[in-house]
Coordinates of C-alpha atoms in Angstrom, one line a residue:
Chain A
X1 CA 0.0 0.0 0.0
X2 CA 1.2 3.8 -0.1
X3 CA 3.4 4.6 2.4
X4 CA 3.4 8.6 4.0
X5 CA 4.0 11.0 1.6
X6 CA 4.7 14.6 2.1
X7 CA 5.2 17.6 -0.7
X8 CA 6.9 19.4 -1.5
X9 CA 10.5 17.5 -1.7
X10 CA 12.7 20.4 -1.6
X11 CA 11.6 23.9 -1.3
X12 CA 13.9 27.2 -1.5
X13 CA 12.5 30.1 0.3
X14 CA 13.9 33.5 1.2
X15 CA 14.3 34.8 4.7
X16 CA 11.2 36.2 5.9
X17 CA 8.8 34.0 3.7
X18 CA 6.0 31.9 4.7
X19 CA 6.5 28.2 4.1
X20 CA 4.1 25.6 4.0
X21 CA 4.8 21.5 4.5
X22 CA 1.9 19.1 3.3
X23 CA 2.0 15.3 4.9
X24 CA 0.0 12.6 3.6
X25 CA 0.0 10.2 6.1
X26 CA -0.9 6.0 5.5
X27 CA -4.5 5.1 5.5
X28 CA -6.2 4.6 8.8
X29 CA -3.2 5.5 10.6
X30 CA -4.4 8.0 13.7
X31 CA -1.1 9.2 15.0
X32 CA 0.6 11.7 13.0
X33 CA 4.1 13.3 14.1
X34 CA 6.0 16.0 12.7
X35 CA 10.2 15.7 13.2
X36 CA 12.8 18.0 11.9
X37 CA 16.4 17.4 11.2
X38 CA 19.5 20.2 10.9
X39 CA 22.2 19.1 9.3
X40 CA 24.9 17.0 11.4
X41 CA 22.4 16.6 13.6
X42 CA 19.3 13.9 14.8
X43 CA 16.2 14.0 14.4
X44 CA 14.1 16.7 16.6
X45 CA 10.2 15.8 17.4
X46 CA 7.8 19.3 16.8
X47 CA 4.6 17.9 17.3
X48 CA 1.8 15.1 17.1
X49 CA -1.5 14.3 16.7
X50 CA -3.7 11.5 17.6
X51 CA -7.3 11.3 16.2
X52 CA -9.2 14.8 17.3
X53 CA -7.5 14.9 20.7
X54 CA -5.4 18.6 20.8
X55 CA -1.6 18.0 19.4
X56 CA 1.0 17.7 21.7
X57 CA 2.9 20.9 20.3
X58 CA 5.8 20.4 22.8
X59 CA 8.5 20.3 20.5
X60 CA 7.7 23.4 18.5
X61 CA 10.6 25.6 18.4
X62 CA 8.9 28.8 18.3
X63 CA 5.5 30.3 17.8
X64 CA 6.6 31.0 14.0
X65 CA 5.8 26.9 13.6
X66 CA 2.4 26.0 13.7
X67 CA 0.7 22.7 12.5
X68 CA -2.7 21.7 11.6
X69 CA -4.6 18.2 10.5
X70 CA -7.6 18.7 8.8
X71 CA -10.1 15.8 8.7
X72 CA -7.5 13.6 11.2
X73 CA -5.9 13.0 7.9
X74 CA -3.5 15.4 6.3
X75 CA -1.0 18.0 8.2
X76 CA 0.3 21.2 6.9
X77 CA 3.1 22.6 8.8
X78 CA 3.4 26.2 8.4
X79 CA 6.8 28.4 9.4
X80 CA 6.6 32.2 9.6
X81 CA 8.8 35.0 8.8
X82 CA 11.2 31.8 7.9
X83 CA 14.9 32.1 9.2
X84 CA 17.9 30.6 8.0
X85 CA 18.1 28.3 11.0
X86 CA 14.9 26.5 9.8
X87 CA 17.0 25.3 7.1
X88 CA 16.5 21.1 7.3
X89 CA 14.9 18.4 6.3
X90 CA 11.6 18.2 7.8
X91 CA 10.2 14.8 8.4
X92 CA 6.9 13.3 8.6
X93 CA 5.4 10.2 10.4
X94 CA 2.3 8.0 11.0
X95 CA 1.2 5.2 13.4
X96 CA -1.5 2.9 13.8
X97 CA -2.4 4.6 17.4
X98 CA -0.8 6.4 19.8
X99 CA 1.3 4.1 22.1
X100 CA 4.7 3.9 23.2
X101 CA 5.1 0.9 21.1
X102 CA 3.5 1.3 17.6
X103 CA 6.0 1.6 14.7
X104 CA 6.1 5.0 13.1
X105 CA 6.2 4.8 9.2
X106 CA 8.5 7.6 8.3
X107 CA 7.7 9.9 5.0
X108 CA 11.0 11.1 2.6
X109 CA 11.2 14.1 3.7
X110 CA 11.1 18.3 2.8
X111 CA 13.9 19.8 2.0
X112 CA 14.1 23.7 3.0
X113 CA 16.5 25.8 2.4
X114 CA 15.9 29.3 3.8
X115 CA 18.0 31.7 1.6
Chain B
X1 CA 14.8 13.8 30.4
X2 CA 16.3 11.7 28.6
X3 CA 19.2 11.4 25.7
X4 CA 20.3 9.2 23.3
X5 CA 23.9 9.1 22.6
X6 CA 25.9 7.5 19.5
X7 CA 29.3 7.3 19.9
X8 CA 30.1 6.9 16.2
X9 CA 29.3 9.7 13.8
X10 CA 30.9 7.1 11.0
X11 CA 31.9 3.8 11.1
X12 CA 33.8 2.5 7.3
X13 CA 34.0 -1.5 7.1
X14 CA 35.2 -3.9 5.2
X15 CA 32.5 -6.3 3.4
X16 CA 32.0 -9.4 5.3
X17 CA 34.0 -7.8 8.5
X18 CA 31.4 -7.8 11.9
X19 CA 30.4 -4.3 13.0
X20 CA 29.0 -2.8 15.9
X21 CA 27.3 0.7 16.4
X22 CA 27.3 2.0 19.8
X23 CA 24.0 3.4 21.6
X24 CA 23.4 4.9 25.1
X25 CA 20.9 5.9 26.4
X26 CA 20.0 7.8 29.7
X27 CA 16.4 7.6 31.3
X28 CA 15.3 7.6 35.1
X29 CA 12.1 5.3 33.8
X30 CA 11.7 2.3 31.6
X31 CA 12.4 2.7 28.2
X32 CA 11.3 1.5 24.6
X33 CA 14.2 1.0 22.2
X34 CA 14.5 1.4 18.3
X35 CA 17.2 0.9 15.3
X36 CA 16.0 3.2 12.6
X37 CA 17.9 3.3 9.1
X38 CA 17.9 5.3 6.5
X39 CA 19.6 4.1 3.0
X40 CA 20.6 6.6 0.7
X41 CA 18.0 8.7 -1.2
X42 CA 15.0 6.9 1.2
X43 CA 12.7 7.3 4.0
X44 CA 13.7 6.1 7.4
X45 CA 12.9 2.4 8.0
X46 CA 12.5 0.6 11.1
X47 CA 15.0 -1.9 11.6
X48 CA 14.7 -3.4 14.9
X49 CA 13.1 -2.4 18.3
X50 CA 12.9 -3.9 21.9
X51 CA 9.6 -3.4 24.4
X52 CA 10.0 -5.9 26.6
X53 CA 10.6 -9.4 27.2
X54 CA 14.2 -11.0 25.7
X55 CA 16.9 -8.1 25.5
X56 CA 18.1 -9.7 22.3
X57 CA 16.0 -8.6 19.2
X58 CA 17.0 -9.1 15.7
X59 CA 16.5 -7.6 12.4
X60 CA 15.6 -9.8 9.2
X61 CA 18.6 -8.7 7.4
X62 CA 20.9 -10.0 10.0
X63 CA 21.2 -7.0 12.8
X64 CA 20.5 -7.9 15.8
X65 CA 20.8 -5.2 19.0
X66 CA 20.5 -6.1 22.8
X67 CA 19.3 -4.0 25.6
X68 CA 21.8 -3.8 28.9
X69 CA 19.6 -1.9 31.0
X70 CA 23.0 -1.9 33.8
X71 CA 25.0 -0.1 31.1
X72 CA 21.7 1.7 29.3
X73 CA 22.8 0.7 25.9
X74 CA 21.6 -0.6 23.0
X75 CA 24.3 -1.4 20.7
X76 CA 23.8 -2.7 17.0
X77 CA 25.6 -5.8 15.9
X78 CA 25.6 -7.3 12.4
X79 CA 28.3 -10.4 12.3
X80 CA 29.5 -9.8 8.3
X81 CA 28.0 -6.7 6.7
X82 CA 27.2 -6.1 2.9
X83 CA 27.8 -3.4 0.6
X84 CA 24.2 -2.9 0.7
X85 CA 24.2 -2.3 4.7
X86 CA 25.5 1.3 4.0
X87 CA 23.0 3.4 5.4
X88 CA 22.8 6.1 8.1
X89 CA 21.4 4.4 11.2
X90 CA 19.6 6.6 14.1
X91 CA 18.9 4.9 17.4
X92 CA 15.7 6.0 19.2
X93 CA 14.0 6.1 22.5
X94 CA 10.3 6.7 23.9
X95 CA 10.0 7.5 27.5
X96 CA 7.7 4.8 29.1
X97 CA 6.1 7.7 31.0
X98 CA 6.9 11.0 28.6
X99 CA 5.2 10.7 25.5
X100 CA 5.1 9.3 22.6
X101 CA 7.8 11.1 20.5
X102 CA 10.7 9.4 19.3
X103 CA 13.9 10.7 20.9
X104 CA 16.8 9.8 18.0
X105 CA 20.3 10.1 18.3
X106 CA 22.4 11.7 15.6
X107 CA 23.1 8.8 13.4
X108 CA 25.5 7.0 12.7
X109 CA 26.7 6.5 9.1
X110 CA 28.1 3.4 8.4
X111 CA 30.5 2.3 5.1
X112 CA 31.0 -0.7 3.9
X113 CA 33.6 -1.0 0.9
X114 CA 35.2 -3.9 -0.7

């Protein structure tokens, strides 16, 4: 079946922009999670969502990121007045359910690069 | 809080040589445990995890990783790698208590040549 699939694959903004990350996550899959990675560096959790229960934004760097999911199905991750520190590769995920325990099936990837 | 360390930012092998990539871990509470990898130009794939029961998991490819909860690692073992193990490998933790947010290490990138 499809796996997650987020769009777009690379984007090149300039500093300042508005940004916009779309995530397709797998069918029937509840849990949705947003991670980020800088280069040389792991993988940083922003947020989740689980069915219509409010996100656990913990992990949001900064009120410039915010994150919806429409329908408990797709997420659009939004960055403000971009900086050149958001530059990464921002990763999407899905699960089954929210447990400690449930594989999360990981998306390719957006690739920003704030200018 | 917790926080995953891996002790290797690169690892090069020989093909058919044993490897092991080192993971630690620190956490007051119980922890789950997870092998992530990522080959080049794809998605991250999960390799191997441990919940609970036998500290020695293995992968279907041949990795296997074992939990030492006295030492709080989790190192990855393959006995002879492949060409085709060359891959960036993250190693992850959820919190028993914490959430439900995967907290990865920085990878470790591992090259296997002839």
């Amino acid at each position: 079946g499809a796996g997650v699939s987020q769009s777009p694959s690379n984007k090149v903004t300039e500093k300042g922009k508005d940004v916009e990350l779309r995530c397709d996550p797998i069918s029937g899959h509840t849990a949705l999670y947003w991670y980020r990675q800088r280069l040389g560096q792991g993988l940083e959790f922003l947020i989740y969502f689980q069915g219509n229960s409010a996100p656990d934004k913990s992990g949001l760097p900064s009120d410039r990121f915010s994150a919806e999911r429409t329908g408990g199905s797709v997420s659009t991750l939004t960055i403000q007045r971009t900086q050149q520190e958001d530059s990464a590769v921002y990763l999407c995920a899905s699960s089954l359910a929210l447990t400690n325990s449930n594989e999360q099936f990981f998306g390719p990837g957006t690739r920003l690069t704030v200018l | 809080a917790q926080s995953v360390t891996q002790l290797d930012s690169q690892v090069p092998v020989f093909e058919e040589a044993p490897v092991e990539l080192r993971c630690n871990y620190s956490s007051s509470v119980s922890v789950y445990l997870f092998w992530y990898v990522q080959y080049p130009n794809q998605g991250l794939q999960l390799l191997l995890k441990y919940l609970s029961g036998s500290t020695l998991v293995e992968s279907i490819n041949g990795f296997e990783a074992e939990f030492n909860k006295s030492q709080t690692s989790f190192h990855l073992r393959k006995p002879s790698v492949h060409i085709s193990d060359t891959a960036e490998y993250f190693c992850a933790v959820i919190n028993s208590n914490s959430g439900y947010a995967l907290n990865f290490g920085k990878g470790t990138s591992l090259l296997v040549t002839p």
